[in-house]
């Protein structure tokens, strides 16, 4: 009896033990699900906030500062859509690993000797990540880490044979300057990241009080942008390109302006990023193509049949599968041959999805349009790589031209670009030429065309006509 009873008890006890273990496991799992992101294994938003709250208390007690970095991948949606969700997930995991490595390798972490609180990487959601930097001694440390991170990202990720380049925008808020609790620090880092996006992405921005007003302004501007097309508030200016050998105008570049009823003329740098974000850039871009072609037809009718018009494309626009067809329609409706249109795209637009870029560019080129690489030298692609792309010309970025006559380094870069471009049978245009010294330097290097304030600022279509008349 006793033995039997003991056995019974033992088995009941075993079962209980088992249940307890299972429950513990379940609890652990629930805890994990509640506090960690299952894709990357990083703390999620809730856990991050808890950790941050603890860190703030600590920092308060010991009168230290701490920083949080809100990191948002640029164009992740685009990558996800083009490579598929599986690779998108892999990219997020690889990015998480890179973040952890960057934090671990940073000097100040190695310097620190207390390990009760360590730095935390978290994924609050989607393509957003957060860093918590507990042991910075000065605000500059946070900037250094952000800069290092952006720099690390210039190396592409290798995912199943694809080389994927991602950039990120980073917002930084610092305790106690930008907030005294977890909630406001997180909110302000997020505002700062929006600011970074507005600055053209791939950069970091600190939060400062004044940025609140900035964000508000961007919001109202964005709303007004919706109506600007209907209200016909956009206009185009044109800047001539000059043949270095003959000194004559070969063509112009169309540059958009927004004639805002309350604020006057707003430059594209201010509203193109907004238009990109909202997708409005697609109809606006189409308007630019049509208007530029119509204007080019006016010059043609006035007898200037050598003048082509270059149009800047934005990333979103370049992704439209019917881009070449849209451009062809604009030309057709203006009654212009395709050779009069030059499409200006940037290296980064090509690098977003090189295979698709080749298809789009081939299509445009086979129709007779010309393709030019804008801001050349600022991206990460090499000319050797660009050889694979159907191109006609490239524009050396203004930043190299500015110091070309004095800075040996910039001069060497320009020399190399021109030599290589010529060996690839590409025409070279230098932009931002402001002084005779620069002109002379570029002429010596056999640069084909020049553009810049030295010759003319961007002006109206009628003013271009006057310039052409004077040349006759
Ligand atoms: P971008 O394509 O690099 O255009 C050249 C910019 O440099 C223009 O600024 C032009 O006014 C300015 N510039 C020209 N010569 C000189 C010079 O000698 N010195 C200096 N300091 N600047 C010079 P803008 O018109 O403000 O345009 C800025 C950017 O906005 C353009 O850069 C282009 O990326 C974009 N953009 C302009 N129009 C359009 C458009 O219709 N569609 C799209 N997607 N982007 C546009
Ligand atoms: Ca351009
Ligand atoms: Ca440019």
Coordinates of C-alpha atoms and ligand atoms in Angstrom, one line a residue:
X1 CA 0.0 0.0 0.0
X2 CA 2.7 2.4 1.1
X3 CA 4.8 1.6 -1.9
X4 CA 1.8 2.0 -4.2
X5 CA 1.0 5.3 -2.6
X6 CA 4.5 6.5 -2.9
X7 CA 4.7 5.6 -6.6
X8 CA 1.4 7.4 -7.2
X9 CA 2.7 10.5 -5.4
X10 CA 6.0 10.3 -7.3
X11 CA 4.2 10.2 -10.6
X12 CA 1.9 13.0 -9.6
X13 CA 5.0 15.0 -8.5
X14 CA 6.7 14.2 -11.8
X15 CA 3.7 15.4 -13.7
X16 CA 3.6 18.5 -11.6
X17 CA 7.2 19.2 -12.2
X18 CA 6.7 18.7 -15.9
X19 CA 3.8 21.1 -15.9
X20 CA 5.8 23.6 -14.0
X21 CA 8.7 23.3 -16.5
X22 CA 6.2 23.7 -19.4
X23 CA 4.6 26.6 -17.9
X24 CA 8.0 28.2 -17.2
X25 CA 8.9 27.6 -20.8
X26 CA 5.6 29.1 -22.0
X27 CA 6.2 32.0 -19.7
X28 CA 9.7 32.5 -21.1
X29 CA 8.3 32.3 -24.5
X30 CA 5.6 34.8 -23.8
X31 CA 8.2 37.0 -22.2
X32 CA 10.4 36.6 -25.3
X33 CA 7.5 37.4 -27.7
X34 CA 6.5 40.3 -25.6
X35 CA 10.0 41.7 -25.3
X36 CA 11.9 40.7 -28.3
X37 CA 11.6 41.0 -32.0
X38 CA 11.4 37.5 -33.5
X39 CA 13.1 38.3 -36.7
X40 CA 16.3 39.8 -35.3
X41 CA 16.2 38.6 -31.7
X42 CA 16.7 42.2 -30.7
X43 CA 14.7 43.9 -27.9
X44 CA 11.4 45.3 -29.2
X45 CA 10.0 48.8 -28.6
X46 CA 8.4 47.8 -25.2
X47 CA 11.6 46.3 -23.8
X48 CA 13.7 49.1 -25.3
X49 CA 11.6 51.6 -23.5
X50 CA 12.0 49.8 -20.2
X51 CA 15.7 49.7 -20.7
X52 CA 15.8 53.3 -21.6
X53 CA 13.8 54.2 -18.5
X54 CA 16.3 52.4 -16.4
X55 CA 19.2 54.1 -18.1
X56 CA 17.6 57.5 -17.7
X57 CA 17.2 56.9 -13.9
X58 CA 20.8 55.8 -13.8
X59 CA 22.0 58.8 -15.8
X60 CA 20.0 61.1 -13.6
X61 CA 21.5 59.7 -10.4
X62 CA 25.1 59.9 -11.7
X63 CA 24.6 63.0 -13.7
X64 CA 25.6 61.5 -17.0
X65 CA 24.4 62.0 -20.5
X66 CA 23.0 59.4 -22.8
X67 CA 22.0 59.4 -26.4
X68 CA 19.5 57.5 -28.5
X69 CA 19.9 57.0 -32.2
X70 CA 16.7 56.3 -34.2
X71 CA 17.8 54.6 -37.4
X72 CA 15.5 54.3 -40.4
X73 CA 16.6 52.5 -43.5
X74 CA 16.2 54.6 -46.6
X75 CA 14.0 53.0 -49.3
X76 CA 13.7 49.7 -47.5
X77 CA 10.2 49.3 -49.1
X78 CA 11.7 49.5 -52.5
X79 CA 14.3 46.9 -51.7
X80 CA 11.7 44.6 -50.2
X81 CA 9.5 45.0 -53.2
X82 CA 12.2 44.4 -55.8
X83 CA 14.1 41.6 -54.0
X84 CA 11.2 39.8 -52.3
X85 CA 10.3 39.6 -48.6
X86 CA 12.7 36.7 -47.9
X87 CA 15.7 38.8 -48.9
X88 CA 14.2 41.8 -47.2
X89 CA 14.1 39.8 -43.9
X90 CA 17.7 38.7 -44.5
X91 CA 18.7 42.3 -45.0
X92 CA 17.1 43.4 -41.7
X93 CA 18.9 40.6 -39.9
X94 CA 22.2 41.5 -41.6
X95 CA 21.6 45.1 -40.7
X96 CA 20.9 44.3 -37.1
X97 CA 24.2 42.3 -36.9
X98 CA 26.1 45.2 -38.5
X99 CA 24.6 47.6 -35.9
X100 CA 25.6 45.5 -33.1
X101 CA 29.1 45.2 -34.5
X102 CA 29.4 48.9 -35.0
X103 CA 28.4 49.6 -31.4
X104 CA 30.8 47.0 -30.1
X105 CA 33.7 48.3 -32.1
X106 CA 33.3 51.9 -31.2
X107 CA 36.2 53.3 -29.3
X108 CA 34.2 54.6 -26.4
X109 CA 32.6 51.2 -25.7
X110 CA 36.0 49.7 -25.6
X111 CA 37.1 52.5 -23.3
X112 CA 34.3 52.0 -20.8
X113 CA 35.1 49.7 -17.9
X114 CA 31.8 49.4 -16.1
X115 CA 29.6 46.8 -17.5
X116 CA 26.5 47.0 -15.4
X117 CA 24.8 48.9 -18.1
X118 CA 25.7 48.2 -21.7
X119 CA 24.5 49.6 -24.9
X120 CA 21.4 48.3 -26.5
X121 CA 20.3 47.8 -30.1
X122 CA 16.6 47.4 -30.6
X123 CA 14.2 47.0 -33.5
X124 CA 11.0 48.7 -32.6
X125 CA 9.4 47.8 -35.9
X126 CA 9.5 47.6 -39.6
X127 CA 12.8 49.0 -41.0
X128 CA 13.5 51.0 -37.8
X129 CA 16.2 50.4 -35.3
X130 CA 17.2 52.1 -32.1
X131 CA 20.5 52.4 -30.4
X132 CA 20.9 53.3 -26.8
X133 CA 24.2 54.8 -26.0
X134 CA 24.7 54.8 -22.2
X135 CA 28.3 55.6 -21.8
X136 CA 29.0 58.6 -23.9
X137 CA 30.8 61.4 -22.2
X138 CA 30.0 64.1 -24.8
X139 CA 27.4 64.7 -27.4
X140 CA 30.0 64.4 -30.1
X141 CA 30.4 60.7 -29.3
X142 CA 26.9 60.1 -30.6
X143 CA 27.7 61.9 -33.8
X144 CA 30.8 59.8 -34.2
X145 CA 29.0 56.6 -33.9
X146 CA 26.2 57.7 -36.3
X147 CA 28.9 58.8 -38.8
X148 CA 30.7 55.5 -38.4
X149 CA 27.5 53.6 -39.0
X150 CA 26.7 55.5 -42.2
X151 CA 30.2 54.9 -43.3
X152 CA 30.0 51.2 -42.6
X153 CA 26.9 51.0 -44.7
X154 CA 28.8 52.1 -47.9
X155 CA 30.0 48.4 -48.1
X156 CA 27.2 46.4 -49.7
X157 CA 25.4 43.5 -48.0
X158 CA 25.8 40.2 -49.8
X159 CA 22.5 38.4 -49.8
X160 CA 22.3 35.2 -51.8
X161 CA 24.6 36.5 -54.5
X162 CA 23.0 40.0 -54.6
X163 CA 25.0 43.0 -53.6
X164 CA 22.6 45.3 -51.8
X165 CA 23.5 48.8 -50.8
X166 CA 21.3 50.4 -48.2
X167 CA 21.7 53.8 -46.7
X168 CA 20.0 55.0 -43.5
X169 CA 18.8 58.2 -41.9
X170 CA 19.6 58.7 -38.3
X171 CA 17.9 60.9 -35.7
X172 CA 19.7 61.6 -32.4
X173 CA 18.3 62.8 -29.1
X174 CA 20.4 63.3 -26.0
X175 CA 19.4 63.1 -22.3
X176 CA 19.0 65.5 -20.6
X177 CA 19.0 68.2 -23.4
X178 CA 16.3 66.8 -25.7
X179 CA 14.1 65.1 -23.1
X180 CA 14.0 63.9 -19.5
X181 CA 12.2 60.7 -19.9
X182 CA 12.1 57.7 -22.2
X183 CA 8.9 58.8 -24.0
X184 CA 10.1 62.2 -25.0
X185 CA 13.6 61.1 -25.9
X186 CA 12.2 58.4 -28.3
X187 CA 9.7 60.9 -29.8
X188 CA 12.3 63.5 -30.4
X189 CA 14.7 61.0 -31.9
X190 CA 12.0 60.1 -34.3
X191 CA 11.4 63.7 -35.2
X192 CA 15.1 64.1 -35.8
X193 CA 15.0 61.1 -38.2
X194 CA 12.3 62.8 -40.3
X195 CA 14.5 65.8 -40.4
X196 CA 17.4 63.6 -41.7
X197 CA 15.1 62.2 -44.4
X198 CA 14.2 65.8 -45.4
X199 CA 17.9 66.6 -45.7
X200 CA 18.1 64.1 -48.5
X201 CA 18.5 60.9 -46.4
X202 CA 21.8 59.1 -45.7
X203 CA 22.7 61.5 -43.0
X204 CA 22.2 62.0 -39.2
X205 CA 20.5 64.9 -37.5
X206 CA 20.3 65.9 -33.9
X207 CA 17.0 66.9 -32.4
X208 CA 16.8 70.5 -31.3
X209 CA 13.7 72.3 -30.1
X210 CA 13.6 74.4 -33.2
X211 CA 13.1 71.3 -35.3
X212 CA 9.5 71.1 -34.0
X213 CA 8.6 74.1 -36.0
X214 CA 10.5 72.7 -39.0
X215 CA 8.5 69.5 -39.1
X216 CA 5.2 71.5 -38.9
X217 CA 6.3 73.6 -41.7
X218 CA 7.1 70.6 -43.8
X219 CA 3.7 69.2 -43.1
X220 CA 1.9 72.3 -44.4
X221 CA 4.1 72.6 -47.3
X222 CA 3.4 68.9 -48.2
X223 CA -0.3 69.6 -48.1
X224 CA 0.0 72.6 -50.4
X225 CA 2.1 70.6 -52.8
X226 CA -0.9 68.4 -53.5
X227 CA -2.7 71.4 -55.0
X228 CA 0.2 73.1 -56.7
X229 CA -0.1 71.1 -59.9
X230 CA -3.7 71.9 -60.4
X231 CA -3.1 75.5 -59.5
X232 CA -0.3 75.7 -62.1
X233 CA 2.2 76.9 -59.6
X234 CA 5.2 75.2 -61.0
X235 CA 7.5 76.6 -63.6
X236 CA 10.6 75.7 -65.4
X237 CA 13.9 77.6 -65.7
X238 CA 16.6 76.5 -68.1
X239 CA 20.3 76.7 -67.7
X240 CA 22.5 76.5 -70.8
X241 CA 25.3 74.0 -71.4
X242 CA 28.2 75.4 -73.4
X243 CA 30.5 73.6 -75.8
X244 CA 34.0 74.1 -74.5
X245 CA 35.5 74.3 -78.0
X246 CA 33.0 76.6 -79.7
X247 CA 31.7 78.5 -76.7
X248 CA 28.2 78.0 -78.0
X249 CA 25.1 76.7 -76.3
X250 CA 24.5 73.1 -77.1
X251 CA 21.5 72.5 -75.0
X252 CA 19.8 73.4 -71.7
X253 CA 18.9 71.7 -68.4
X254 CA 15.3 72.2 -67.2
X255 CA 15.1 73.1 -63.5
X256 CA 11.8 73.2 -61.7
X257 CA 10.6 76.0 -59.4
X258 CA 7.5 76.3 -57.3
X259 CA 5.9 79.7 -57.3
X260 CA 4.2 79.5 -54.0
X261 CA 1.4 82.0 -53.5
X262 CA 2.4 83.0 -50.0
X263 CA 6.1 82.3 -49.9
X264 CA 7.4 83.2 -53.3
X265 CA 9.7 81.0 -55.3
X266 CA 10.7 77.8 -53.6
X267 CA 13.7 75.9 -54.8
X268 CA 13.5 72.2 -55.8
X269 CA 15.9 71.2 -53.0
X270 CA 13.1 72.2 -50.6
X271 CA 10.1 70.5 -52.2
X272 CA 11.4 67.6 -54.3
X273 CA 12.1 65.5 -51.2
X274 CA 8.5 66.1 -50.0
X275 CA 7.2 65.2 -53.5
X276 CA 9.3 62.0 -53.4
X277 CA 7.9 61.0 -50.1
X278 CA 4.3 61.4 -51.1
X279 CA 4.7 60.0 -54.6
X280 CA 3.6 63.3 -56.1
X281 CA 6.9 63.4 -57.9
X282 CA 5.5 61.1 -60.5
X283 CA 2.8 63.5 -61.9
X284 CA 5.1 66.5 -61.3
X285 CA 7.9 64.7 -63.2
X286 CA 5.6 64.1 -66.0
X287 CA 4.6 67.7 -66.1
X288 CA 8.3 68.6 -66.3
X289 CA 8.9 66.3 -69.2
X290 CA 5.9 67.7 -71.1
X291 CA 6.6 71.3 -70.4
X292 CA 10.3 70.9 -71.2
X293 CA 9.5 69.3 -74.6
X294 CA 7.0 72.0 -75.5
X295 CA 9.6 74.7 -74.7
X296 CA 12.2 72.9 -76.7
X297 CA 9.8 72.9 -79.6
X298 CA 9.5 76.7 -79.3
X299 CA 13.3 77.1 -79.7
X300 CA 13.2 74.7 -82.6
X301 CA 10.5 76.7 -84.3
X302 CA 12.6 79.8 -83.8
X303 CA 15.3 78.2 -85.8
X304 CA 17.5 76.8 -83.1
X305 CA 17.5 73.2 -84.1
X306 CA 20.6 72.1 -82.2
X307 CA 19.2 72.8 -78.7
X308 CA 18.4 69.7 -76.6
X309 CA 16.7 69.8 -73.3
X310 CA 17.9 67.8 -70.2
X311 CA 15.4 66.8 -67.6
X312 CA 16.2 65.6 -64.1
X313 CA 14.5 62.4 -63.1
X314 CA 13.8 61.4 -59.5
X315 CA 14.2 58.0 -58.0
X316 CA 10.5 57.2 -57.8
X317 CA 10.0 58.4 -61.4
X318 CA 12.8 56.3 -62.6
X319 CA 11.1 53.2 -61.2
X320 CA 8.0 53.7 -63.2
X321 CA 7.9 50.8 -65.7
X322 CA 6.4 53.1 -68.3
X323 CA 9.0 55.9 -67.9
X324 CA 10.4 55.7 -71.4
X325 CA 6.9 55.6 -72.9
X326 CA 5.9 58.6 -70.8
X327 CA 8.9 60.5 -72.1
X328 CA 8.2 59.4 -75.7
X329 CA 4.7 60.7 -75.4
X330 CA 5.8 64.1 -74.2
X331 CA 8.2 64.3 -77.2
X332 CA 5.5 63.1 -79.6
X333 CA 2.9 65.6 -78.3
X334 CA 5.5 68.4 -78.7
X335 CA 6.3 67.2 -82.2
X336 CA 10.0 66.7 -81.3
X337 CA 12.4 64.0 -82.4
X338 CA 13.6 61.9 -79.5
X339 CA 17.2 63.0 -79.8
X340 CA 16.2 66.4 -78.3
X341 CA 15.6 64.9 -74.8
X342 CA 18.3 64.0 -72.3
X343 CA 17.4 62.1 -69.2
X344 CA 19.5 63.0 -66.2
X345 CA 19.7 60.3 -63.5
X346 CA 22.0 59.9 -60.6
X347 CA 24.3 57.0 -59.7
X348 CA 22.3 56.1 -56.7
X349 CA 19.2 55.7 -58.8
X350 CA 21.0 53.1 -60.9
X351 CA 22.4 51.4 -57.9
X352 CA 19.0 50.9 -56.3
X353 CA 18.2 48.3 -58.8
X354 CA 20.9 48.0 -61.5
X355 CA 19.2 45.3 -63.5
X356 CA 16.0 47.2 -63.9
X357 CA 17.9 50.4 -64.6
X358 CA 19.6 48.7 -67.6
X359 CA 16.2 47.8 -69.0
X360 CA 14.8 51.3 -68.6
X361 CA 17.9 53.0 -70.0
X362 CA 18.1 50.7 -73.0
X363 CA 14.5 51.3 -73.8
X364 CA 15.0 55.1 -73.7
X365 CA 18.2 54.9 -75.7
X366 CA 16.8 52.6 -78.3
X367 CA 14.1 55.2 -78.8
X368 CA 16.7 57.8 -79.5
X369 CA 16.8 59.7 -76.2
X370 CA 20.1 60.5 -74.5
X371 CA 21.1 59.4 -71.0
X372 CA 23.3 61.4 -68.7
X373 CA 24.7 60.6 -65.2
X374 CA 24.2 63.6 -62.9
X375 CA 26.3 64.6 -59.9
X376 CA 29.0 62.1 -61.0
X377 CA 31.6 61.3 -58.3
X378 CA 29.4 61.6 -55.3
X379 CA 27.9 58.1 -55.4
X380 CA 29.8 54.9 -54.7
X381 CA 29.7 53.3 -58.1
X382 CA 32.9 53.2 -60.2
X383 CA 33.1 54.1 -63.9
X384 CA 34.2 50.6 -64.6
X385 CA 30.9 49.4 -63.2
X386 CA 28.9 52.0 -65.1
X387 CA 30.4 50.6 -68.3
X388 CA 27.6 48.1 -68.2
X389 CA 25.0 50.8 -68.5
X390 CA 23.9 52.4 -71.7
X391 CA 25.0 56.1 -71.2
X392 CA 25.8 59.0 -73.3
X393 CA 27.4 61.5 -71.0
X394 CA 28.2 62.3 -67.4
X395 CA 28.2 65.5 -65.4
X396 CA 31.0 66.0 -62.9
X397 CA 29.5 67.1 -59.7
X398 CA 29.8 70.7 -58.7
X399 CA 31.7 69.9 -55.5
X400 CA 34.8 68.8 -57.5
X401 CA 34.6 71.8 -59.8
X402 CA 34.5 74.3 -57.0
X403 CA 38.0 73.7 -55.8
X404 CA 39.4 72.2 -59.0
X405 CA 41.8 75.1 -59.7
X406 CA 43.3 75.0 -56.3
X407 CA 42.7 71.6 -54.6
X408 CA 45.1 69.1 -56.1
X409 CA 43.0 66.2 -55.0
X410 CA 39.8 67.5 -56.7
X411 CA 41.8 68.3 -59.7
X412 CA 43.2 64.8 -59.9
X413 CA 39.7 63.4 -59.5
X414 CA 38.4 65.5 -62.4
X415 CA 41.3 64.5 -64.6
X416 CA 40.7 60.8 -63.9
X417 CA 36.9 61.1 -64.5
X418 CA 37.5 62.9 -67.9
X419 CA 40.1 60.4 -69.1
X420 CA 38.0 57.4 -68.1
X421 CA 34.8 58.8 -69.5
X422 CA 36.5 59.5 -72.8
X423 CA 37.9 56.0 -73.0
X424 CA 34.3 54.8 -72.5
X425 CA 33.2 57.2 -75.3
X426 CA 31.1 59.3 -72.9
X427 CA 30.8 63.0 -73.2
X428 CA 31.8 65.0 -70.1
X429 CA 29.9 68.0 -68.7
X430 CA 31.2 70.0 -65.8
X431 CA 28.6 71.7 -63.7
X432 CA 28.8 74.6 -61.4
X433 CA 31.5 76.5 -63.3
X434 CA 31.7 79.9 -61.7
X435 CA 35.1 81.3 -62.5
X436 CA 37.3 81.8 -65.5
X437 CA 40.0 79.9 -63.7
X438 CA 37.8 76.9 -63.5
X439 CA 36.8 77.3 -67.1
X440 CA 40.5 77.4 -68.2
X441 CA 41.3 74.4 -66.1
X442 CA 38.5 72.3 -67.6
X443 CA 39.3 73.4 -71.1
X444 CA 42.9 72.2 -70.6
X445 CA 41.6 68.8 -69.5
X446 CA 39.5 68.6 -72.6
X447 CA 36.1 68.6 -70.8
X448 CA 33.5 68.7 -73.5
X449 CA 30.8 70.9 -72.1
X450 CA 30.3 73.3 -69.2
X451 CA 27.5 74.7 -67.2
X452 CA 27.4 77.2 -64.5
X453 CA 26.8 80.8 -63.3
X454 CA 29.9 81.9 -65.3
X455 CA 27.9 81.5 -68.5
X456 CA 24.3 81.9 -67.2
X457 CA 22.1 81.2 -64.2
X458 CA 19.0 79.2 -64.8
X459 CA 16.6 81.6 -66.7
X460 CA 13.2 81.5 -68.4
X461 CA 12.5 80.0 -71.8
X462 CA 12.2 83.5 -73.4
X463 CA 15.6 84.5 -71.9
X464 CA 17.2 81.4 -73.4
X465 CA 15.8 82.5 -76.7
X466 CA 17.4 85.9 -76.3
X467 CA 20.7 84.3 -75.4
X468 CA 20.5 82.1 -78.6
X469 CA 19.6 85.1 -80.7
X470 CA 22.7 86.9 -79.4
X471 CA 24.9 84.0 -80.4
X472 CA 23.8 84.1 -84.0
Ligands
LIG1 P1 21.2 69.5 -60.2 O1 20.5 68.6 -61.2 O2 22.5 69.1 -59.8 O3 21.1 71.0 -60.8 C1 22.1 71.9 -60.7 C2 21.8 72.8 -59.6 O4 23.0 73.7 -59.4 C3 20.7 73.8 -59.9 O5 20.0 74.1 -58.6 C4 21.4 75.0 -60.4 O6 20.6 76.2 -60.3 C5 22.6 75.0 -59.6 N1 23.7 75.7 -60.3 C6 23.9 75.7 -61.6 N2 25.1 76.4 -61.9 C7 25.6 76.7 -60.7 C8 26.8 77.4 -60.3 O7 27.6 77.9 -61.1 N3 27.0 77.6 -58.9 C9 26.1 77.1 -58.0 N4 26.4 77.3 -56.7 N5 25.0 76.4 -58.4 C10 24.8 76.3 -59.7 P2 18.5 74.0 -58.4 O8 17.8 74.6 -59.6 O9 18.2 74.6 -57.1 O10 18.2 72.5 -58.4 C11 18.6 71.7 -57.4 C12 18.4 70.2 -57.6 O11 17.0 70.0 -57.7 C13 18.9 69.8 -59.0 O12 20.3 69.5 -58.9 C14 18.1 68.6 -59.2 O13 18.6 67.4 -58.6 C15 16.8 68.9 -58.6 N6 15.8 69.3 -59.6 C16 15.7 70.4 -60.3 N7 14.6 70.3 -61.1 C17 14.1 69.1 -61.0 C18 13.0 68.4 -61.7 O14 12.4 68.9 -62.6 N8 12.8 67.1 -61.3 C19 13.6 66.5 -60.3 N9 13.3 65.2 -60.0 N10 14.6 67.1 -59.7 C20 14.8 68.4 -60.1
LIG2 CA1 20.9 67.8 -63.1
LIG3 CA1 24.0 67.9 -60.9

